[in-house]
Tab-separated table of C-alpha atoms in Angstrom:
chain	number	residue	atom	x	y	z
S	71	MET	CA	94.375	128.992	82.382
S	72	ASN	CA	95.478	126.822	79.450
S	73	GLU	CA	97.786	124.839	81.710
S	74	LEU	CA	94.955	124.304	84.179
S	75	LEU	CA	92.559	123.286	81.431
S	76	ALA	CA	95.064	120.742	80.164
S	77	ILE	CA	95.467	119.348	83.673
S	78	LEU	CA	91.717	119.103	84.265
S	79	ARG	CA	91.065	117.457	80.883
S	80	ASP	CA	93.349	114.601	81.979
S	81	GLN	CA	91.503	113.915	85.217
S	82	ALA	CA	88.960	111.117	85.497
S	83	PHE	CA	86.884	113.246	87.876
S	84	PHE	CA	86.126	115.789	85.143
S	85	GLU	CA	85.705	113.262	82.332
S	86	GLY	CA	82.591	114.009	80.298
S	87	LEU	CA	82.248	117.594	81.512
S	88	ARG	CA	81.353	119.988	78.703
S	89	GLU	CA	84.197	122.181	77.454
S	90	GLU	CA	82.446	125.422	78.460
S	91	HIS	CA	81.883	124.026	81.941
S	92	LEU	CA	85.473	122.871	82.214
S	93	ARG	CA	86.519	126.435	81.365
S	94	LEU	CA	84.255	127.815	84.099
S	95	VAL	CA	85.704	125.395	86.618
S	96	ALA	CA	89.254	126.220	85.557
S	97	ALA	CA	88.628	129.970	85.635
S	98	ASP	CA	88.785	130.195	89.425
S	99	ALA	CA	91.218	127.362	90.001
S	100	ALA	CA	94.881	127.712	90.896
S	101	LEU	CA	97.892	125.469	91.314
S	102	ARG	CA	98.982	125.157	94.926
S	103	THR	CA	101.891	123.299	96.461
S	104	PHE	CA	102.059	122.143	100.067
S	105	ARG	CA	105.246	121.219	101.872
S	106	THR	CA	105.525	118.084	103.984
S	107	ASP	CA	103.313	118.423	107.071
S	108	GLU	CA	101.711	121.634	105.813
S	109	THR	CA	97.984	121.847	106.493
S	110	LEU	CA	95.552	122.198	103.598
S	111	PHE	CA	92.610	122.854	105.913
S	112	ARG	CA	91.596	122.322	109.530
S	113	GLU	CA	88.412	120.852	110.956
S	114	HIS	CA	85.780	123.431	111.992
S	115	GLU	CA	87.229	126.068	109.661
S	116	GLU	CA	85.041	127.443	106.902
S	117	ALA	CA	85.139	125.206	103.817
S	118	ARG	CA	85.826	127.467	100.868
S	119	ALA	CA	87.562	125.122	98.488
S	120	PHE	CA	88.159	121.663	97.202
S	121	TYR	CA	91.375	120.183	95.872
S	122	LEU	CA	92.582	117.821	93.213
S	123	VAL	CA	95.798	116.057	94.190
S	124	ARG	CA	98.185	116.094	91.229
S	125	THR	CA	101.176	114.507	92.943
S	126	GLY	CA	102.033	113.708	96.530
S	127	ARG	CA	99.866	112.439	99.353
S	128	VAL	CA	97.433	114.020	101.750
S	129	ALA	CA	96.243	112.627	105.094
S	130	LEU	CA	92.711	113.198	106.341
S	131	GLU	CA	92.754	113.232	110.102
S	132	SER	CA	90.628	113.951	113.104
S	133	ARG	CA	91.676	115.430	116.417
S	134	LEU	CA	90.956	113.158	119.364
S	135	PRO	CA	90.832	114.706	122.853
S	136	GLY	CA	93.894	113.778	124.857
S	137	ARG	CA	95.424	111.888	121.943
S	138	ARG	CA	97.306	112.670	118.795
S	139	SER	CA	95.315	113.226	115.624
S	140	GLU	CA	94.303	109.991	113.943
S	141	ILE	CA	94.695	109.521	110.203
S	142	PHE	CA	91.719	107.660	108.801
S	143	MET	CA	92.416	108.040	105.103
S	144	THR	CA	95.159	109.106	102.747
S	145	LEU	CA	94.601	110.448	99.259
S	146	GLY	CA	96.989	110.497	96.348
S	147	GLN	CA	97.441	111.347	92.719
S	148	GLY	CA	94.256	112.088	90.799
S	149	GLU	CA	92.015	112.063	93.866
S	150	VAL	CA	89.628	114.846	94.824
S	151	LEU	CA	89.617	116.165	98.350
S	152	GLY	CA	86.817	118.067	100.077
S	153	TRP	CA	83.052	118.263	99.735
S	154	SER	CA	82.135	120.273	102.840
S	155	TRP	CA	81.880	123.365	100.623
S	156	LEU	CA	78.826	121.801	98.951
S	157	MET	CA	76.399	121.865	101.858
S	158	PRO	CA	75.718	123.674	105.118
S	159	PRO	CA	77.301	124.355	107.533
S	160	TYR	CA	80.143	124.809	104.974
S	161	ARG	CA	82.777	123.832	107.523
S	162	TRP	CA	85.460	121.182	107.319
S	163	HIS	CA	84.633	118.108	109.357
S	164	TYR	CA	88.225	116.887	109.312
S	165	SER	CA	91.708	118.247	108.772
S	166	ALA	CA	93.939	117.614	105.780
S	167	ARG	CA	97.729	117.592	105.925
S	168	ALA	CA	100.344	116.950	103.261
S	169	LEU	CA	102.400	113.836	104.068
S	170	GLU	CA	105.009	114.799	101.489
S	171	GLU	CA	105.431	117.678	99.055
S	172	THR	CA	102.048	117.744	97.365
S	173	HIS	CA	100.980	119.546	94.237
S	174	THR	CA	97.287	120.301	93.965
S	175	VAL	CA	94.739	122.224	91.997
S	176	HIS	CA	92.792	124.479	94.353
S	177	PHE	CA	89.190	125.274	93.380
S	178	ASP	CA	87.512	128.368	94.783
S	179	ALA	CA	84.187	127.169	96.158
S	180	LEU	CA	82.510	130.578	96.419
S	181	ALA	CA	83.155	131.342	92.765
S	182	LEU	CA	82.069	127.827	91.793
S	183	HIS	CA	78.865	128.114	93.822
S	184	ALA	CA	78.005	131.281	91.892
S	185	CYS	CA	78.640	129.512	88.561
S	186	MET	CA	76.536	126.516	89.617
S	187	ASP	CA	73.658	128.783	90.693
S	188	LYS	CA	73.758	130.521	87.321
S	189	ASP	CA	74.135	127.330	85.324
S	190	PRO	CA	72.215	124.406	86.859
S	191	VAL	CA	73.522	122.049	84.169
S	192	LEU	CA	77.036	122.653	85.482
S	193	GLY	CA	75.700	122.355	89.029
S	194	TYR	CA	74.089	119.002	88.230
S	195	ALA	CA	77.215	117.730	86.491
S	196	LEU	CA	79.373	118.603	89.497
S	197	TYR	CA	76.873	117.237	92.018
S	198	GLN	CA	76.799	113.963	90.062
S	199	ARG	CA	80.560	113.695	90.325
S	200	PHE	CA	80.643	114.562	94.004
S	201	ALA	CA	77.766	112.177	94.744
S	202	ALA	CA	79.751	109.344	93.118
S	203	LEU	CA	82.823	110.365	95.101
S	204	ILE	CA	80.881	110.474	98.372
S	205	VAL	CA	79.358	107.033	97.714
S	206	GLN	CA	82.783	105.600	96.941
S	207	ARG	CA	84.266	107.059	100.149
S	208	LEU	CA	81.245	105.920	102.175
S	209	GLN	CA	81.652	102.365	100.883
S	210	ALA	CA	85.339	102.490	101.714
S	211	ALA	CA	84.597	103.798	105.215
S	212	ARG	CA	82.066	101.011	105.799
S	213	LEU	CA	84.555	98.400	104.646
S	214	GLN	CA	87.165	99.943	106.924
S	215	ALA	CA	84.750	99.831	109.864
S	216	MET	CA	83.961	96.142	109.298
S	217	ASP	CA	87.462	95.045	110.371
S	218	ILE	CA	87.440	92.512	107.540
S	219	TYR	CA	90.842	91.056	108.382
S	220	GLY	CA	89.732	89.868	111.805
S	221	GLY	CA	88.110	86.659	110.519
S	222	GLY	CA	89.247	83.078	110.678
S	223	ASP	CA	91.265	82.845	107.463
S	224	VAL	CA	94.174	80.519	108.078
S	225	GLY	CA	96.329	80.761	105.000
S	226	LEU	CA	94.339	79.648	102.035
S	227	GLY	CA	94.017	83.312	101.360
S	228	GLY	CA	90.300	83.795	101.070
J	23	MET	CA	89.335	81.866	80.030
J	24	SER	CA	89.574	79.237	82.711
J	25	VAL	CA	91.846	78.625	85.613
J	26	LEU	CA	94.492	75.975	85.368
J	27	ALA	CA	93.215	72.826	86.997
J	28	ALA	CA	95.661	70.387	88.516
J	29	GLU	CA	97.300	68.427	85.702
J	30	MET	CA	99.326	66.003	87.749
J	31	PRO	CA	97.191	63.722	89.895
J	32	VAL	CA	98.616	63.299	93.355
J	33	PRO	CA	99.658	59.661	93.950
J	34	GLU	CA	97.966	58.317	97.083
J	35	PRO	CA	96.092	61.591	97.640
J	36	MET	CA	94.599	60.550	101.003
J	37	ALA	CA	97.906	59.454	102.541
J	38	PRO	CA	99.904	62.190	104.292
J	39	VAL	CA	103.619	62.028	103.562
J	40	PRO	CA	106.068	63.075	106.285
J	41	TRP	CA	107.724	66.416	105.558
J	42	ARG	CA	110.274	68.110	107.773
J	43	ILE	CA	110.121	71.788	108.679
J	44	LEU	CA	113.437	73.277	107.587
J	45	GLU	CA	112.831	76.830	108.710
J	46	VAL	CA	110.236	78.820	110.665
J	47	ARG	CA	109.862	82.517	110.172
J	48	ARG	CA	107.627	84.861	112.144
J	49	GLU	CA	105.787	87.170	109.773
J	50	VAL	CA	104.225	89.394	112.446
J	51	ALA	CA	105.515	90.402	115.864
J	52	ASP	CA	103.271	88.125	117.926
J	53	GLY	CA	103.936	85.167	115.642
J	54	GLU	CA	100.260	84.771	114.761
J	55	VAL	CA	101.317	84.546	111.131
J	56	PHE	CA	104.325	82.374	110.414
J	57	THR	CA	106.018	80.802	107.429
J	58	TRP	CA	107.368	77.283	107.139
J	59	ARG	CA	109.846	76.009	104.601
J	60	LEU	CA	109.228	72.275	104.257
J	61	ARG	CA	110.740	69.341	102.442
J	62	PRO	CA	109.654	65.723	102.165
J	63	GLU	CA	111.595	63.330	104.375
J	64	SER	CA	112.499	61.448	101.218
J	65	GLY	CA	112.826	63.039	97.802
J	66	GLU	CA	111.731	66.476	96.704
J	67	ALA	CA	108.498	68.421	96.981
J	68	PRO	CA	106.170	67.758	94.045
J	69	MET	CA	105.700	70.567	91.545
J	70	ALA	CA	103.057	73.055	92.644
J	71	ARG	CA	101.577	75.916	90.676
J	72	PRO	CA	100.825	79.391	92.057
J	73	GLY	CA	97.467	79.281	93.813
J	74	GLN	CA	97.494	75.583	94.688
J	75	PHE	CA	97.356	74.311	98.252
J	76	ASN	CA	98.532	71.424	100.392
J	77	MET	CA	96.756	69.697	103.253
J	78	LEU	CA	99.060	70.030	106.261
J	79	TYR	CA	98.457	67.378	108.890
J	80	LEU	CA	99.530	67.712	112.476
J	81	PHE	CA	99.493	64.115	113.688
J	82	GLY	CA	96.888	63.599	116.366
J	83	VAL	CA	95.568	67.145	116.116
J	84	GLY	CA	94.101	67.722	112.678
J	85	GLU	CA	94.569	68.845	109.116
J	86	VAL	CA	94.245	72.235	107.393
J	87	ALA	CA	94.416	73.464	103.802
J	88	ILE	CA	97.173	76.026	103.309
J	89	SER	CA	98.203	77.662	100.039
J	90	VAL	CA	101.728	77.430	98.766
J	91	SER	CA	103.344	80.827	99.401
J	92	ALA	CA	106.598	80.161	97.530
J	93	MET	CA	108.298	77.421	95.549
J	94	ASP	CA	111.920	78.099	95.039
J	95	GLY	CA	112.682	75.068	92.895
J	96	ASP	CA	115.102	73.645	95.469
J	97	GLY	CA	112.956	70.689	96.418
J	98	SER	CA	111.180	72.521	99.232
J	99	LEU	CA	107.848	74.335	99.447
J	100	VAL	CA	106.863	77.319	101.543
J	101	HIS	CA	103.586	77.781	103.407
J	102	THR	CA	102.422	80.826	105.327
J	103	ILE	CA	99.930	80.105	108.083
J	104	ARG	CA	97.766	82.205	110.359
J	105	ALA	CA	97.114	80.754	113.800
J	106	VAL	CA	93.377	81.100	114.324
J	107	GLY	CA	92.085	77.609	115.187
J	108	SER	CA	93.133	74.608	117.241
J	109	VAL	CA	95.257	73.034	114.491
J	110	THR	CA	96.987	76.214	113.351
J	111	ARG	CA	97.563	77.367	116.949
J	112	THR	CA	99.285	74.084	117.696
J	113	MET	CA	101.276	74.457	114.480
J	114	GLN	CA	102.453	77.812	115.809
J	115	GLY	CA	104.452	75.945	118.457
J	116	LEU	CA	106.381	73.773	115.998
J	117	ARG	CA	110.041	74.418	115.291
J	118	ALA	CA	112.576	73.636	112.582
J	119	GLY	CA	113.231	69.908	112.583
J	120	ASP	CA	109.671	68.914	113.487
J	121	VAL	CA	107.752	66.691	111.085
J	122	VAL	CA	104.218	67.149	109.752
J	123	GLY	CA	102.124	65.219	107.260
J	124	VAL	CA	101.507	66.696	103.828
J	125	ARG	CA	99.040	65.798	101.084
J	126	GLY	CA	98.986	67.615	97.804
J	127	PRO	CA	99.341	69.861	95.965
J	128	PHE	CA	95.669	70.220	95.118
J	129	GLY	CA	93.383	72.588	93.318
J	130	SER	CA	93.380	75.086	90.493
J	131	ALA	CA	96.083	77.662	89.838
J	132	TRP	CA	96.223	81.358	89.073
J	133	PRO	CA	96.230	81.850	85.268
J	134	VAL	CA	99.691	83.412	85.120
J	135	ALA	CA	100.281	82.527	81.460
J	136	ALA	CA	96.990	84.191	80.474
J	137	ALA	CA	98.286	87.457	81.954
J	138	GLU	CA	101.280	87.557	79.613
J	139	GLY	CA	101.127	90.537	77.296
J	140	ARG	CA	98.611	92.233	79.576
J	141	ASP	CA	98.683	94.586	82.519
J	142	LEU	CA	98.378	92.561	85.700
J	143	VAL	CA	96.613	93.740	88.855
J	144	LEU	CA	97.132	91.743	92.039
J	145	ALA	CA	94.899	92.745	94.936
J	146	ALA	CA	95.626	91.124	98.287
J	147	GLY	CA	94.031	91.566	101.673
J	148	GLY	CA	95.573	90.315	104.913
J	149	ILE	CA	97.075	86.866	104.578
J	150	GLY	CA	95.709	86.832	101.013
J	151	LEU	CA	99.126	88.043	99.911
J	152	ALA	CA	100.519	84.561	100.616
J	153	PRO	CA	98.760	82.690	97.762
J	154	LEU	CA	99.622	85.555	95.390
J	155	ARG	CA	103.309	85.622	96.265
J	156	PRO	CA	104.188	82.736	93.897
J	157	VAL	CA	102.489	84.734	91.119
J	158	ILE	CA	104.752	87.698	91.875
J	159	HIS	CA	107.786	85.396	91.812
J	160	ALA	CA	106.668	83.922	88.477
J	161	VAL	CA	106.097	87.392	87.006
J	162	LEU	CA	109.485	88.637	88.174
J	163	ALA	CA	111.159	85.589	86.615
J	164	ARG	CA	109.780	86.674	83.222
J	165	ARG	CA	109.081	90.336	83.863
J	166	GLU	CA	109.396	91.296	80.193
J	167	ALA	CA	106.429	89.082	79.302
J	168	PHE	CA	103.935	91.271	81.189
J	169	GLY	CA	102.721	94.829	80.875
J	170	ARG	CA	102.369	97.061	83.900
J	171	VAL	CA	102.202	95.095	87.125
J	172	LEU	CA	100.306	96.628	90.010
J	173	ILE	CA	100.291	95.046	93.464
J	174	CYS	CA	97.674	96.428	95.874
J	175	TYR	CA	98.033	95.097	99.397
J	176	GLY	CA	95.847	95.975	102.354
J	177	ALA	CA	96.128	94.885	105.972
J	178	ARG	CA	94.465	95.754	109.232
J	179	SER	CA	97.440	97.664	110.669
J	180	PRO	CA	101.162	98.090	109.955
J	181	ARG	CA	102.028	95.294	112.379
J	182	ASP	CA	99.858	92.880	110.376
J	183	LEU	CA	101.834	93.308	107.149
J	184	ILE	CA	103.525	90.079	106.067
J	185	PHE	CA	106.590	89.499	103.875
J	186	ARG	CA	107.913	92.924	104.931
J	187	ASP	CA	111.451	92.473	103.591
J	188	GLU	CA	110.201	91.255	100.259
J	189	LEU	CA	107.587	94.022	100.089
J	190	ALA	CA	110.383	96.565	100.535
J	191	GLN	CA	112.356	94.899	97.733
J	192	TRP	CA	109.337	94.935	95.435
J	193	GLN	CA	108.636	98.566	96.279
J	194	ALA	CA	112.214	99.486	95.397
J	195	ARG	CA	111.844	98.066	91.870
J	196	GLN	CA	111.049	100.391	88.983
J	197	ASP	CA	109.127	97.718	87.100
J	198	LEU	CA	106.522	97.055	89.812
J	199	ASP	CA	103.904	99.427	91.175
J	200	VAL	CA	103.462	98.270	94.769
J	201	ARG	CA	100.829	100.047	96.853
J	202	VAL	CA	100.321	99.190	100.503
J	203	THR	CA	97.582	100.469	102.758
J	204	VAL	CA	96.358	99.742	106.265
J	205	ASP	CA	92.899	100.190	107.749
J	206	ARG	CA	94.379	101.786	110.850
J	207	GLY	CA	97.693	103.576	110.944
J	208	THR	CA	100.061	103.943	113.863
J	209	ALA	CA	102.173	106.893	114.995
J	210	ASP	CA	105.196	105.659	113.034
J	211	TRP	CA	103.303	104.555	109.895
J	212	LYS	CA	104.174	106.780	106.922
J	213	GLY	CA	102.243	104.846	104.296
J	214	ASP	CA	98.664	104.941	103.083
J	215	VAL	CA	95.615	104.565	105.295
J	216	GLY	CA	92.350	103.274	103.869
J	217	VAL	CA	90.937	100.140	102.303
J	218	VAL	CA	92.622	98.214	99.529
J	219	THR	CA	89.884	99.039	97.010
J	220	GLN	CA	91.023	102.666	97.068
J	221	LEU	CA	94.409	101.573	95.742
J	222	ILE	CA	92.659	99.964	92.772
J	223	ASP	CA	90.498	103.059	92.269
J	224	ARG	CA	93.681	105.117	91.736
J	225	GLY	CA	94.215	103.247	88.470
J	226	GLY	CA	97.603	103.150	86.776
J	227	PHE	CA	96.702	100.237	84.502
J	228	ASP	CA	94.806	99.701	81.275
J	229	GLY	CA	91.605	98.055	82.493
J	230	ARG	CA	90.559	96.948	79.015
J	231	ASN	CA	93.759	94.970	78.638
J	232	ALA	CA	94.306	93.946	82.245
J	233	LEU	CA	93.916	90.663	84.075
J	234	ALA	CA	93.327	90.756	87.827
J	235	MET	CA	93.885	88.254	90.616
J	236	VAL	CA	92.259	88.973	93.952
J	237	CYS	CA	92.807	87.176	97.231
J	238	GLY	CA	91.564	88.088	100.679
J	239	PRO	CA	88.410	88.075	102.793
J	240	GLU	CA	85.329	87.576	100.627
J	241	VAL	CA	83.925	91.034	101.260
J	242	MET	CA	87.260	92.510	100.208
J	243	MET	CA	87.251	90.410	97.026
J	244	ARG	CA	83.703	91.483	96.180
J	245	PHE	CA	84.452	95.183	96.567
J	246	SER	CA	87.805	94.830	94.821
J	247	ALA	CA	86.046	93.209	91.875
J	248	LEU	CA	83.620	96.145	91.742
J	249	SER	CA	86.524	98.589	91.701
J	250	LEU	CA	88.308	96.585	89.011
J	251	HIS	CA	85.211	96.451	86.849
J	252	ARG	CA	84.676	100.201	87.295
J	253	ARG	CA	88.231	100.565	85.974
J	254	GLY	CA	87.344	98.489	82.897
J	255	VAL	CA	88.694	95.056	83.856
J	256	ALA	CA	86.397	92.411	82.367
J	257	PRO	CA	84.754	90.145	84.982
J	258	GLU	CA	85.950	87.063	83.081
J	259	ARG	CA	89.527	88.331	83.432
J	260	THR	CA	89.106	88.753	87.172
J	261	PHE	CA	90.044	85.758	89.342
J	262	VAL	CA	89.453	85.141	93.029
J	263	SER	CA	90.709	82.512	95.464
J	264	MET	CA	88.138	81.097	97.848
J	265	GLU	CA	88.689	79.826	101.366
J	266	ARG	CA	86.417	77.141	102.767
J	267	SER	CA	86.766	74.359	105.290
J	268	MET	CA	88.414	71.626	103.236
J	269	ARG	CA	88.635	68.063	104.453
J	270	CYS	CA	89.269	65.534	101.707
J	271	ALA	CA	90.734	67.973	99.126
J	272	LEU	CA	89.417	65.708	96.376
J	273	GLY	CA	85.821	66.806	95.926
J	274	PHE	CA	84.343	63.796	97.739
J	275	CYS	CA	83.215	64.976	101.159
J	276	GLY	CA	81.396	68.198	100.241
J	277	HIS	CA	82.619	70.265	103.184
J	278	CYS	CA	83.903	73.003	100.892
J	279	GLN	CA	80.992	72.951	98.459
J	280	ILE	CA	79.692	76.273	97.141
J	281	GLY	CA	76.657	75.572	94.986
J	282	PRO	CA	77.799	73.104	92.324
J	283	HIS	CA	81.486	73.830	92.948
J	284	PHE	CA	83.915	72.048	95.210
J	285	VAL	CA	86.458	74.647	96.283
J	286	CYS	CA	89.134	71.987	96.839
J	287	ARG	CA	88.755	70.358	93.442
J	288	ASP	CA	87.371	73.090	91.153
J	289	GLY	CA	89.101	75.932	93.017
J	290	PRO	CA	90.405	77.531	95.104
J	291	VAL	CA	91.044	79.873	92.150
J	292	PHE	CA	87.892	80.690	90.194
J	293	PRO	CA	86.986	83.174	87.484
J	294	TYR	CA	84.976	85.890	89.236
J	295	PRO	CA	81.727	85.276	87.267
J	296	VAL	CA	81.675	81.684	88.571
J	297	MET	CA	81.772	82.832	92.201
J	298	GLU	CA	79.855	86.093	91.867
J	299	PRO	CA	76.416	84.485	92.455
J	300	ALA	CA	77.729	82.917	95.676
J	301	PHE	CA	78.824	86.338	96.942
J	302	ARG	CA	75.168	87.369	96.865
J	303	VAL	CA	73.944	84.499	99.055
J	304	ASN	CA	73.667	85.251	102.775
J	305	GLU	CA	75.627	83.063	105.158
J	306	LEU	CA	76.993	80.835	102.379
């Protein structure tokens, strides 16, 4: 518990969270390690967790019929993975796979849901953080979809 | 903090001087991006500073502004060019030994000296790595003068990455943090997938003490600046390099004008707050 608390205190995602809330979050968290190519979760499965990547890299990928899975994003140190546990249908929309040995903190979503229901201040604080994360990822996805490198830049760089 | 404007006026700035191509290097498999090493037919290349550009003139075809992508101090200059228009596509067919006209160097430079004693973040998108490469060379020549140095480089796909050999060398160094990402991976790509702003969001530098140089498509520079500012980098310590259609390179013709600024004369390197209003104007 103390080790987990120390880890969480160092993470930008939890910055500003009250100490008692940090303890609640840490209470049902656990350290988990994934080997190279090991799956963290698969699309369509029930979403019962989220992860904080401590070291290593994780690929988010989607299965395409008749083709290999396509990686559309990789996440690394200090990044939070997974928000499907926050809202119905509570199922993963994509799969996550470790690209190298990856050390994570695993957060039990069911336990956290119960804490958030009991303590709306904690719920609000976590929703704020996830909302910011979702906006950031949405902006990144939009930028990715724009194909920004396909323009007419010749070599002046801009 | 301002960018370093050209100190040495170019003698006869409208007259192209014949330079010979010493070497041509394909940067990507289809040759759409290529690098020339050039040297004046007589004498040595004039001193250029990181971020400055030359006007490269293909006789009878046209002229384009291309940033200096390396200056090795051996009397030659290096330019990296992407073939996207009639002039650059014709340039793609030139070989070592061919002669082109060169005017320059022109424009403002990256404020490398101002980054000394600070963490330095370089964010490049696509061919935007080319104008930043001389900065990396300058930093490596005096590595001890800088704090942490983070290079974030994004490209469309693995096959669009330029300076691959040098990237691998930089990545192997302990004193550089080099992060590379592509918008779309391939089956054999083992690196990161996602936009370059995500690499900045991962941090690894002291934003309050950092200086950032950003070069790439304008939308990439705008979002990179947002990420940098979220990480604590002051807007006035964030610099961008603008690309516009340049003709005279001297601030006379107005082709590259953005508001009151001539990109050729006042830029291409600008402090972010100077260009930020322009980023908010549609179709500018």
